[in-house]
Tab-separated table of C-alpha atoms and ligand atoms in Angstrom:
chain	number	residue	atom	x	y	z
A	1324	MET	CA	-46.109	98.281	-241.715
A	1325	SER	CA	-44.660	94.847	-242.492
A	1326	SER	CA	-42.475	94.527	-245.611
A	1327	ILE	CA	-40.019	91.905	-246.883
A	1328	LEU	CA	-37.423	94.024	-245.131
A	1329	THR	CA	-38.951	93.575	-241.693
A	1330	ASP	CA	-36.401	91.994	-239.340
A	1331	SER	CA	-36.989	89.265	-236.764
A	1332	PHE	CA	-37.790	91.916	-234.096
A	1333	GLY	CA	-40.470	93.568	-236.165
A	1334	ARG	CA	-38.374	96.555	-237.322
A	1335	THR	CA	-38.737	97.723	-240.875
A	1336	ILE	CA	-35.395	98.396	-242.477
A	1337	ASP	CA	-35.764	101.090	-245.061
A	1338	TYR	CA	-32.512	103.012	-244.690
A	1339	LEU	CA	-29.156	102.083	-246.323
A	1340	ARG	CA	-25.970	103.838	-245.346
A	1341	ILE	CA	-23.494	103.509	-248.201
A	1342	SER	CA	-19.798	103.920	-247.494
A	1343	VAL	CA	-18.090	104.953	-250.716
A	1344	THR	CA	-14.495	105.021	-249.421
A	1345	ASP	CA	-12.431	103.987	-246.372
A	1346	ARG	CA	-10.053	106.898	-246.953
A	1347	CYS	CA	-10.070	110.207	-245.073
A	1348	ASN	CA	-8.121	113.433	-245.060
A	1349	PHE	CA	-8.895	114.116	-241.359
A	1350	ARG	CA	-7.788	112.214	-238.298
A	1351	CYS	CA	-10.559	112.979	-235.797
A	1352	ILE	CA	-9.369	111.915	-232.364
A	1353	TYR	CA	-12.489	109.779	-231.724
A	1354	CYS	CA	-12.452	108.049	-235.104
A	1355	MET	CA	-8.914	107.398	-236.425
A	1356	PRO	CA	-5.487	107.055	-234.946
A	1357	PRO	CA	-3.073	109.849	-235.982
A	1358	GLU	CA	-1.130	107.526	-238.274
A	1359	GLY	CA	-4.392	106.536	-240.140
A	1360	ILE	CA	-5.483	102.990	-240.803
A	1361	PRO	CA	-4.404	100.584	-243.522
A	1362	THR	CA	-6.531	101.323	-246.523
A	1363	LEU	CA	-8.228	98.846	-248.822
A	1364	PRO	CA	-6.731	98.145	-252.247
A	1365	ARG	CA	-8.649	100.196	-254.799
A	1366	GLU	CA	-9.896	97.169	-256.696
A	1367	GLU	CA	-11.673	96.014	-253.546
A	1368	ILE	CA	-13.835	99.191	-253.459
A	1369	LEU	CA	-17.222	98.950	-255.150
A	1370	THR	CA	-17.650	100.855	-258.394
A	1371	PHE	CA	-20.523	103.366	-258.801
A	1372	GLU	CA	-22.412	100.859	-260.931
A	1373	GLU	CA	-22.096	98.185	-258.237
A	1374	ILE	CA	-23.244	100.596	-255.520
A	1375	ALA	CA	-26.184	101.822	-257.612
A	1376	ARG	CA	-27.191	98.213	-258.329
A	1377	VAL	CA	-27.337	97.315	-254.633
A	1378	ALA	CA	-29.199	100.543	-253.903
A	1379	ARG	CA	-31.663	99.835	-256.697
A	1380	ILE	CA	-32.377	96.341	-255.391
A	1381	PHE	CA	-32.705	97.630	-251.765
A	1382	LEU	CA	-35.289	100.151	-252.919
A	1383	LYS	CA	-37.114	97.549	-254.951
A	1384	LEU	CA	-37.406	95.407	-251.779
A	1385	GLY	CA	-38.948	98.284	-249.796
A	1386	GLY	CA	-35.998	100.569	-248.879
A	1387	ARG	CA	-36.717	104.327	-249.153
A	1388	ARG	CA	-33.760	106.260	-247.805
A	1389	LEU	CA	-30.091	106.308	-248.775
A	1390	ARG	CA	-27.113	108.080	-247.165
A	1391	ILE	CA	-23.657	108.321	-248.653
A	1392	THR	CA	-20.824	108.274	-246.119
A	1393	GLY	CA	-17.268	107.060	-245.677
A	1394	GLY	CA	-14.342	107.569	-244.745
A	1395	GLU	CA	-14.704	111.017	-246.313
A	1396	PRO	CA	-17.158	110.532	-249.195
A	1397	LEU	CA	-16.218	113.767	-250.980
A	1398	LEU	CA	-12.688	112.334	-251.433
A	1399	ARG	CA	-14.188	109.797	-253.816
A	1400	LYS	CA	-13.506	110.895	-257.406
A	1401	ASN	CA	-16.631	112.037	-259.308
A	1402	VAL	CA	-18.905	111.390	-256.335
A	1403	VAL	CA	-21.373	113.851	-257.856
A	1404	GLU	CA	-21.973	111.286	-260.598
A	1405	LEU	CA	-22.851	108.679	-258.037
A	1406	VAL	CA	-25.342	111.076	-256.464
A	1407	GLU	CA	-26.907	111.564	-259.843
A	1408	GLN	CA	-27.219	107.835	-260.417
A	1409	LEU	CA	-28.749	107.227	-256.943
A	1410	ALA	CA	-31.084	110.225	-257.194
A	1411	GLY	CA	-32.607	108.724	-260.331
A	1412	LEU	CA	-33.507	105.403	-258.738
A	1413	PRO	CA	-37.264	104.512	-258.498
A	1414	LYS	CA	-38.923	104.589	-255.059
A	1415	LEU	CA	-36.145	106.691	-253.458
A	1416	LYS	CA	-37.664	109.155	-250.930
A	1417	ASP	CA	-34.557	110.648	-249.321
A	1418	LEU	CA	-30.939	111.036	-250.402
A	1419	ALA	CA	-28.427	112.426	-247.903
A	1420	LEU	CA	-24.689	112.547	-247.387
A	1421	THR	CA	-22.445	112.913	-244.359
A	1422	THR	CA	-19.112	114.769	-244.814
A	1423	ASN	CA	-16.342	116.481	-242.890
A	1424	GLY	CA	-17.050	119.545	-245.083
A	1425	PHE	CA	-13.462	120.039	-246.282
A	1426	PHE	CA	-14.276	119.756	-250.033
A	1427	LEU	CA	-17.842	121.005	-249.740
A	1428	SER	CA	-17.580	124.649	-250.773
A	1429	LYS	CA	-17.082	123.761	-254.464
A	1430	LEU	CA	-19.286	120.698	-254.382
A	1431	ALA	CA	-22.388	121.869	-252.533
A	1432	GLN	CA	-24.196	123.274	-255.587
A	1433	PRO	CA	-23.201	120.364	-257.926
A	1434	LEU	CA	-24.381	117.880	-255.270
A	1435	LYS	CA	-27.685	119.742	-254.982
A	1436	ASP	CA	-28.074	119.928	-258.757
A	1437	ALA	CA	-27.342	116.173	-258.950
A	1438	GLY	CA	-30.299	115.456	-256.623
A	1439	LEU	CA	-28.869	115.478	-253.079
A	1440	GLN	CA	-31.503	116.627	-250.584
A	1441	ARG	CA	-29.769	116.714	-247.248
A	1442	ILE	CA	-26.244	117.018	-245.924
A	1443	ASN	CA	-24.745	116.374	-242.470
A	1444	ILE	CA	-21.490	118.143	-241.743
A	1445	SER	CA	-19.309	116.991	-238.881
A	1446	LEU	CA	-17.981	119.916	-236.892
A	1447	ASP	CA	-16.898	119.342	-233.269
A	1448	SER	CA	-15.603	122.791	-232.432
A	1449	LEU	CA	-16.347	126.424	-233.460
A	1450	ASP	CA	-12.856	127.409	-232.324
A	1451	HIS	CA	-10.070	127.206	-234.944
A	1452	THR	CA	-7.340	125.953	-232.561
A	1453	GLN	CA	-9.597	123.335	-230.987
A	1454	PHE	CA	-10.832	122.228	-234.380
A	1455	SER	CA	-7.259	121.641	-235.527
A	1456	LYS	CA	-6.542	119.619	-232.376
A	1457	LEU	CA	-9.658	117.465	-232.840
A	1458	THR	CA	-9.265	116.766	-236.544
A	1459	LYS	CA	-5.519	117.202	-237.145
A	1460	CYS	CA	-6.567	119.503	-239.980
A	1461	SER	CA	-6.079	123.294	-239.778
A	1462	LYS	CA	-8.719	124.234	-242.412
A	1463	PHE	CA	-11.588	125.332	-240.239
A	1464	GLU	CA	-12.347	128.179	-242.707
A	1465	ASP	CA	-12.763	125.702	-245.589
A	1466	VAL	CA	-15.309	123.651	-243.624
A	1467	TRP	CA	-17.165	126.804	-242.568
A	1468	GLU	CA	-17.225	128.001	-246.191
A	1469	GLY	CA	-18.601	124.532	-247.092
A	1470	ILE	CA	-21.436	124.952	-244.567
A	1471	GLU	CA	-22.327	128.368	-245.997
A	1472	GLN	CA	-22.288	127.062	-249.580
A	1473	ALA	CA	-24.557	124.133	-248.574
A	1474	LEU	CA	-27.023	126.626	-247.142
A	1475	THR	CA	-26.755	128.809	-250.256
A	1476	ALA	CA	-27.387	125.725	-252.428
A	1477	ASP	CA	-30.605	125.204	-250.377
A	1478	LEU	CA	-29.537	121.819	-249.022
A	1479	LYS	CA	-31.005	120.909	-245.660
A	1480	VAL	CA	-28.067	121.204	-243.341
A	1481	LYS	CA	-27.347	119.427	-240.061
A	1482	ILE	CA	-24.126	119.757	-238.085
A	1483	ASN	CA	-22.965	116.655	-236.182
A	1484	VAL	CA	-21.022	117.417	-232.992
A	1485	VAL	CA	-19.480	114.565	-231.017
A	1486	ILE	CA	-19.473	115.877	-227.423
A	1487	MET	CA	-16.578	114.702	-225.304
A	1488	LYS	CA	-16.032	115.439	-221.581
A	1489	GLY	CA	-13.036	117.694	-220.994
A	1490	ILE	CA	-12.576	118.226	-224.727
A	1491	ASN	CA	-15.389	120.267	-226.253
A	1492	GLU	CA	-18.280	120.259	-223.760
A	1493	LYS	CA	-17.652	123.915	-223.006
A	1494	GLU	CA	-18.930	124.688	-226.531
A	1495	ILE	CA	-22.453	123.195	-226.063
A	1496	LEU	CA	-24.132	126.584	-225.544
A	1497	ARG	CA	-22.206	128.105	-228.452
A	1498	PHE	CA	-23.488	125.373	-230.723
A	1499	GLY	CA	-27.008	125.941	-229.271
A	1500	GLY	CA	-26.599	129.609	-230.215
A	1501	LEU	CA	-25.639	128.587	-233.768
A	1502	ALA	CA	-28.818	126.462	-234.048
A	1503	LYS	CA	-30.882	129.348	-232.684
A	1504	ASN	CA	-29.573	131.910	-235.118
A	1505	SER	CA	-29.430	129.801	-238.338
A	1506	SER	CA	-31.594	127.354	-240.115
A	1507	ILE	CA	-29.204	124.522	-239.172
A	1508	GLU	CA	-30.010	121.542	-236.917
A	1509	VAL	CA	-27.125	120.947	-234.605
A	1510	ARG	CA	-27.077	117.303	-233.514
A	1511	PHE	CA	-25.139	116.382	-230.419
A	1512	ILE	CA	-23.688	112.860	-230.638
A	1513	GLU	CA	-22.413	110.783	-227.763
A	1514	PHE	CA	-18.876	109.557	-228.048
A	1515	MET	CA	-19.055	105.855	-228.950
A	1516	PRO	CA	-16.484	103.157	-228.222
A	1517	LEU	CA	-14.645	102.221	-231.370
A	1518	CYS	CA	-12.037	99.522	-231.081
A	1519	GLY	CA	-8.526	100.464	-232.117
A	1520	THR	CA	-9.044	104.200	-232.296
A	1521	GLY	CA	-9.024	106.620	-229.420
A	1522	TRP	CA	-11.354	104.947	-226.888
A	1523	ARG	CA	-11.302	106.854	-223.601
A	1524	PRO	CA	-14.160	105.990	-221.222
A	1525	GLU	CA	-13.593	109.274	-219.430
A	1526	TRP	CA	-14.539	111.203	-222.589
A	1527	VAL	CA	-18.141	109.915	-222.596
A	1528	PHE	CA	-20.446	112.824	-221.859
A	1529	PRO	CA	-24.000	111.444	-221.346
A	1530	ILE	CA	-26.426	113.207	-223.680
A	1531	LYS	CA	-28.798	113.866	-220.796
A	1532	GLU	CA	-26.325	116.381	-219.473
A	1533	VAL	CA	-26.112	118.116	-222.875
A	1534	ARG	CA	-29.919	118.223	-223.134
A	1535	ASP	CA	-30.356	119.503	-219.615
A	1536	LEU	CA	-27.827	122.300	-220.164
A	1537	LEU	CA	-29.579	123.429	-223.360
A	1538	LYS	CA	-33.006	123.237	-221.706
A	1539	GLU	CA	-31.717	125.533	-218.905
A	1540	ASN	CA	-30.595	128.045	-221.492
A	1541	PHE	CA	-33.094	127.797	-224.374
A	1542	THR	CA	-36.809	127.039	-224.644
A	1543	LEU	CA	-37.027	123.749	-226.464
A	1544	ALA	CA	-40.193	122.391	-228.086
A	1545	PRO	CA	-40.052	118.612	-228.931
A	1546	ILE	CA	-40.468	117.561	-232.625
A	1547	PRO	CA	-42.200	114.210	-233.236
A	1548	ARG	CA	-39.392	111.649	-233.694
A	1549	GLY	CA	-40.795	109.548	-236.552
A	1550	GLN	CA	-38.023	107.240	-237.810
A	1551	GLU	CA	-35.269	109.631	-236.760
A	1552	VAL	CA	-32.492	108.331	-234.574
A	1553	ALA	CA	-32.134	111.820	-233.108
A	1554	GLU	CA	-34.541	113.266	-230.540
A	1555	SER	CA	-35.038	116.792	-231.870
A	1556	TYR	CA	-36.329	120.051	-230.528
A	1557	ARG	CA	-37.206	123.342	-232.126
A	1558	ILE	CA	-35.606	126.348	-230.409
A	1559	GLU	CA	-38.422	128.673	-229.595
A	1560	ASN	CA	-37.865	132.230	-230.958
A	1561	GLY	CA	-35.095	130.797	-233.024
A	1562	LYS	CA	-34.580	129.461	-236.518
A	1563	GLY	CA	-32.988	126.110	-236.164
A	1564	ASN	CA	-33.296	122.893	-234.122
A	1565	VAL	CA	-31.161	120.820	-231.800
A	1566	GLY	CA	-31.047	117.016	-231.831
A	1567	PHE	CA	-29.513	114.431	-229.570
A	1568	ILE	CA	-28.119	110.997	-230.454
A	1569	ALA	CA	-27.278	108.860	-227.430
A	1570	SER	CA	-26.192	105.541	-228.775
A	1571	LEU	CA	-24.685	104.464	-225.482
A	1572	THR	CA	-26.775	105.932	-222.690
A	1573	GLU	CA	-30.218	106.038	-224.435
A	1574	PRO	CA	-29.886	103.468	-227.232
A	1575	PHE	CA	-32.433	103.658	-230.088
A	1576	CYS	CA	-31.941	100.025	-231.216
A	1577	ASP	CA	-35.691	99.307	-230.834
A	1578	SER	CA	-36.471	101.682	-233.698
A	1579	CYS	CA	-33.306	101.249	-235.753
A	1580	SER	CA	-34.074	101.056	-239.447
A	1581	ARG	CA	-30.532	100.875	-240.825
A	1582	LEU	CA	-28.441	98.620	-242.925
A	1583	ARG	CA	-24.905	99.441	-243.961
A	1584	LEU	CA	-23.008	98.741	-247.140
A	1585	THR	CA	-19.273	98.830	-246.573
A	1586	ALA	CA	-16.929	100.404	-249.134
A	1587	ASP	CA	-15.714	96.918	-250.083
A	1588	GLY	CA	-19.191	95.458	-250.622
A	1589	LYS	CA	-20.254	93.866	-247.361
A	1590	LEU	CA	-23.641	94.317	-245.704
A	1591	ARG	CA	-23.678	95.011	-241.967
A	1592	SER	CA	-26.936	95.120	-240.089
A	1593	CYS	CA	-25.486	96.841	-236.966
A	1594	LEU	CA	-22.584	99.205	-236.509
A	1595	PHE	CA	-21.664	97.437	-233.316
A	1596	SER	CA	-21.779	93.888	-234.661
A	1597	ASN	CA	-19.111	92.231	-236.635
A	1598	ALA	CA	-21.581	90.073	-238.550
A	1599	GLU	CA	-21.155	90.890	-242.258
A	1600	VAL	CA	-22.415	89.275	-245.469
A	1601	GLU	CA	-20.383	89.467	-248.682
A	1602	LEU	CA	-22.096	90.937	-251.767
A	1603	LYS	CA	-19.033	91.438	-253.962
A	1604	PRO	CA	-18.776	87.892	-255.331
A	1605	TRP	CA	-22.317	88.202	-256.560
A	1606	LEU	CA	-21.784	91.663	-257.949
A	1607	ARG	CA	-18.644	90.585	-259.845
A	1608	GLY	CA	-19.610	87.059	-260.777
A	1609	ALA	CA	-19.655	86.043	-264.436
A	1610	GLU	CA	-23.445	86.266	-264.473
A	1611	PRO	CA	-24.517	88.717	-261.869
A	1612	VAL	CA	-27.968	87.750	-260.657
A	1613	ASP	CA	-30.233	90.271	-258.920
A	1614	GLU	CA	-32.176	87.436	-257.134
A	1615	MET	CA	-29.011	86.421	-255.223
A	1616	ILE	CA	-28.360	89.976	-254.138
A	1617	GLU	CA	-31.978	90.324	-253.032
A	1618	ARG	CA	-31.574	87.144	-251.000
A	1619	ILE	CA	-28.420	88.415	-249.308
A	1620	ILE	CA	-30.068	91.729	-248.423
A	1621	ILE	CA	-33.059	89.933	-246.893
A	1622	GLN	CA	-30.696	87.601	-245.018
A	1623	ALA	CA	-28.766	90.620	-243.605
A	1624	VAL	CA	-32.067	92.180	-242.484
A	1625	ARG	CA	-33.276	89.007	-240.811
A	1626	SER	CA	-29.936	88.598	-238.941
A	1627	LYS	CA	-30.071	92.123	-237.466
A	1628	PRO	CA	-29.399	91.837	-233.788
A	1629	ALA	CA	-31.971	93.158	-231.266
A	1630	GLY	CA	-29.533	95.723	-229.944
A	1631	HIS	CA	-25.879	96.571	-229.597
A	1632	GLY	CA	-25.790	94.999	-226.135
A	1633	MET	CA	-23.439	97.599	-224.623
A	1634	THR	CA	-24.310	99.078	-221.266
A	1635	TYR	CA	-23.175	102.287	-219.895
A	1636	PRO	CA	-20.694	102.874	-218.253
A	1637	ILE	CA	-18.081	100.957	-220.190
A	1638	THR	CA	-15.087	101.017	-217.924
A	1639	THR	CA	-12.511	99.076	-219.917
A	1640	LYS	CA	-9.570	101.048	-221.251
A	1641	ASN	CA	-8.512	98.145	-223.373
A	1642	PRO	CA	-9.790	98.665	-226.924
A	1643	GLU	CA	-9.316	94.926	-227.608
A	1644	GLU	CA	-12.212	94.279	-225.232
A	1645	LEU	CA	-14.604	96.434	-227.265
A	1646	PRO	CA	-16.680	95.263	-230.230
A	1647	LYS	CA	-14.569	95.334	-233.332
A	1648	ILE	CA	-16.497	98.226	-234.838
A	1649	ARG	CA	-15.477	99.522	-238.214
A	1650	PHE	CA	-16.910	102.953	-238.641
A	1651	VAL	CA	-14.588	104.254	-241.286
A	1652	GLY	CA	-15.559	102.659	-244.598
A	1653	GLY	CA	-18.247	100.612	-242.890
B	1238	LIG	N1	-16.044	111.612	-242.848
B	1238	LIG	C1	-17.426	111.912	-242.719
B	1238	LIG	C2	-17.735	112.799	-241.527
B	1238	LIG	O1	-16.873	112.881	-240.659
B	1238	LIG	O2	-18.822	113.334	-241.431
B	1238	LIG	C3	-18.353	110.770	-242.802
B	1238	LIG	C4	-17.932	109.525	-242.039
B	1238	LIG	S1	-17.886	109.670	-240.282
B	1238	LIG	C5	-17.310	108.042	-239.788
B	1238	LIG	C6	-19.578	109.724	-239.842
B	1238	LIG	C7	-19.944	110.250	-238.546
B	1238	LIG	O3	-19.422	109.367	-237.536
B	1238	LIG	C8	-19.403	111.610	-238.175
B	1238	LIG	O4	-20.439	112.504	-237.877
B	1238	LIG	C9	-18.527	111.369	-236.987
B	1238	LIG	O5	-18.555	112.465	-236.153
B	1238	LIG	C10	-19.132	110.143	-236.420
B	1238	LIG	N2	-18.203	109.349	-235.537
B	1238	LIG	C11	-17.033	108.804	-235.924
B	1238	LIG	N3	-16.420	108.222	-234.832
B	1238	LIG	C12	-17.300	108.365	-233.762
B	1238	LIG	C13	-17.239	108.035	-232.406
B	1238	LIG	N4	-16.269	107.318	-231.888
B	1238	LIG	N5	-18.344	108.348	-231.660
B	1238	LIG	C14	-19.357	109.020	-232.181
B	1238	LIG	N6	-19.417	109.414	-233.426
B	1238	LIG	C15	-18.416	109.118	-234.240
B	1239	LIG	FE1	-12.541	111.232	-241.226
B	1239	LIG	FE2	-15.114	111.452	-240.686
B	1239	LIG	FE3	-13.575	109.789	-239.236
B	1239	LIG	FE4	-13.238	112.379	-238.999
B	1239	LIG	S1	-15.092	111.238	-238.447
B	1239	LIG	S2	-11.578	110.877	-239.232
B	1239	LIG	S3	-13.654	113.132	-241.018
B	1239	LIG	S4	-14.087	109.572	-241.345
């Protein structure tokens, strides 16, 4: 259905990913260098009121789904209040959050009470030692407790696993077993090239191999995809699902419905493009005008590229030759 948020390739953009911080307490090997990255000055980060204003206007224009992310969103002080503000916005159909789970055990119920519907927790290993190596954080138990509390709070839970060759691919069947025996959807994500972090072409593990391995070991029944980026399957005789996100080898750009709001108030229409439009001057101007913000959102949607343009395999080992992707905070 055509809306004012239809881009120049006919895709309807109804999903806004909102980064609420560029800070993180983990150093996942595929996302951040061990020394971290320079952080934005606090005054550059959007306030909750500014975020809620952009979200309200996005929903007024035809948006329906919001996701809070980061950096680590649960590091943001009083994030539950932001959830409450967003949950109360008119026209919102779906409010979700992606987290590393570290602070979740105490926040799961307050987040649910504030109106959060769904939560994705990143967990790349079920083995304590391997988890510590991958995240540079030794608190596997805290994350696990967070997952349990999210289930207890009756949030819809997905676990995101970035699968990397030679690193954690031996755990695929264990994660499949977790999906089978719980009501969790485990989503296997292909390692994506991010400039300036830990890009290793040899770590890419094509999602087809993950899917084939699971199909050999479980009976999988496809679930209609709808607007989901993941291709999902129900595990027969099990409780949960498995999903696959193959940004590199099976890109879903044709059906991408996303727009991103960076922690410092820029709109990005594609994770893999450096094109950004500034919202902050209009949010902080002497006379903030909704019409101008509307125009910028529409402009960002119209300028969404057809696709990320990367083809597999990417052989370069030089991060400088990769798109300047900003995942953290963006
Ligand atoms: N800190 C939160 C977390 O880890 O869930 C939210 C932000 S994190 C940037 C969002 C998602 O991006 C996580 O599921 C993470 O696994 C994924 N991610 C980060 N770098 C990636 C990469 N190079 N390839 C694939 N997924 C990546
Ligand atoms: Fe932090 Fe999430 Fe990046 Fe890991 S993936 S370093 S938890 S932002």
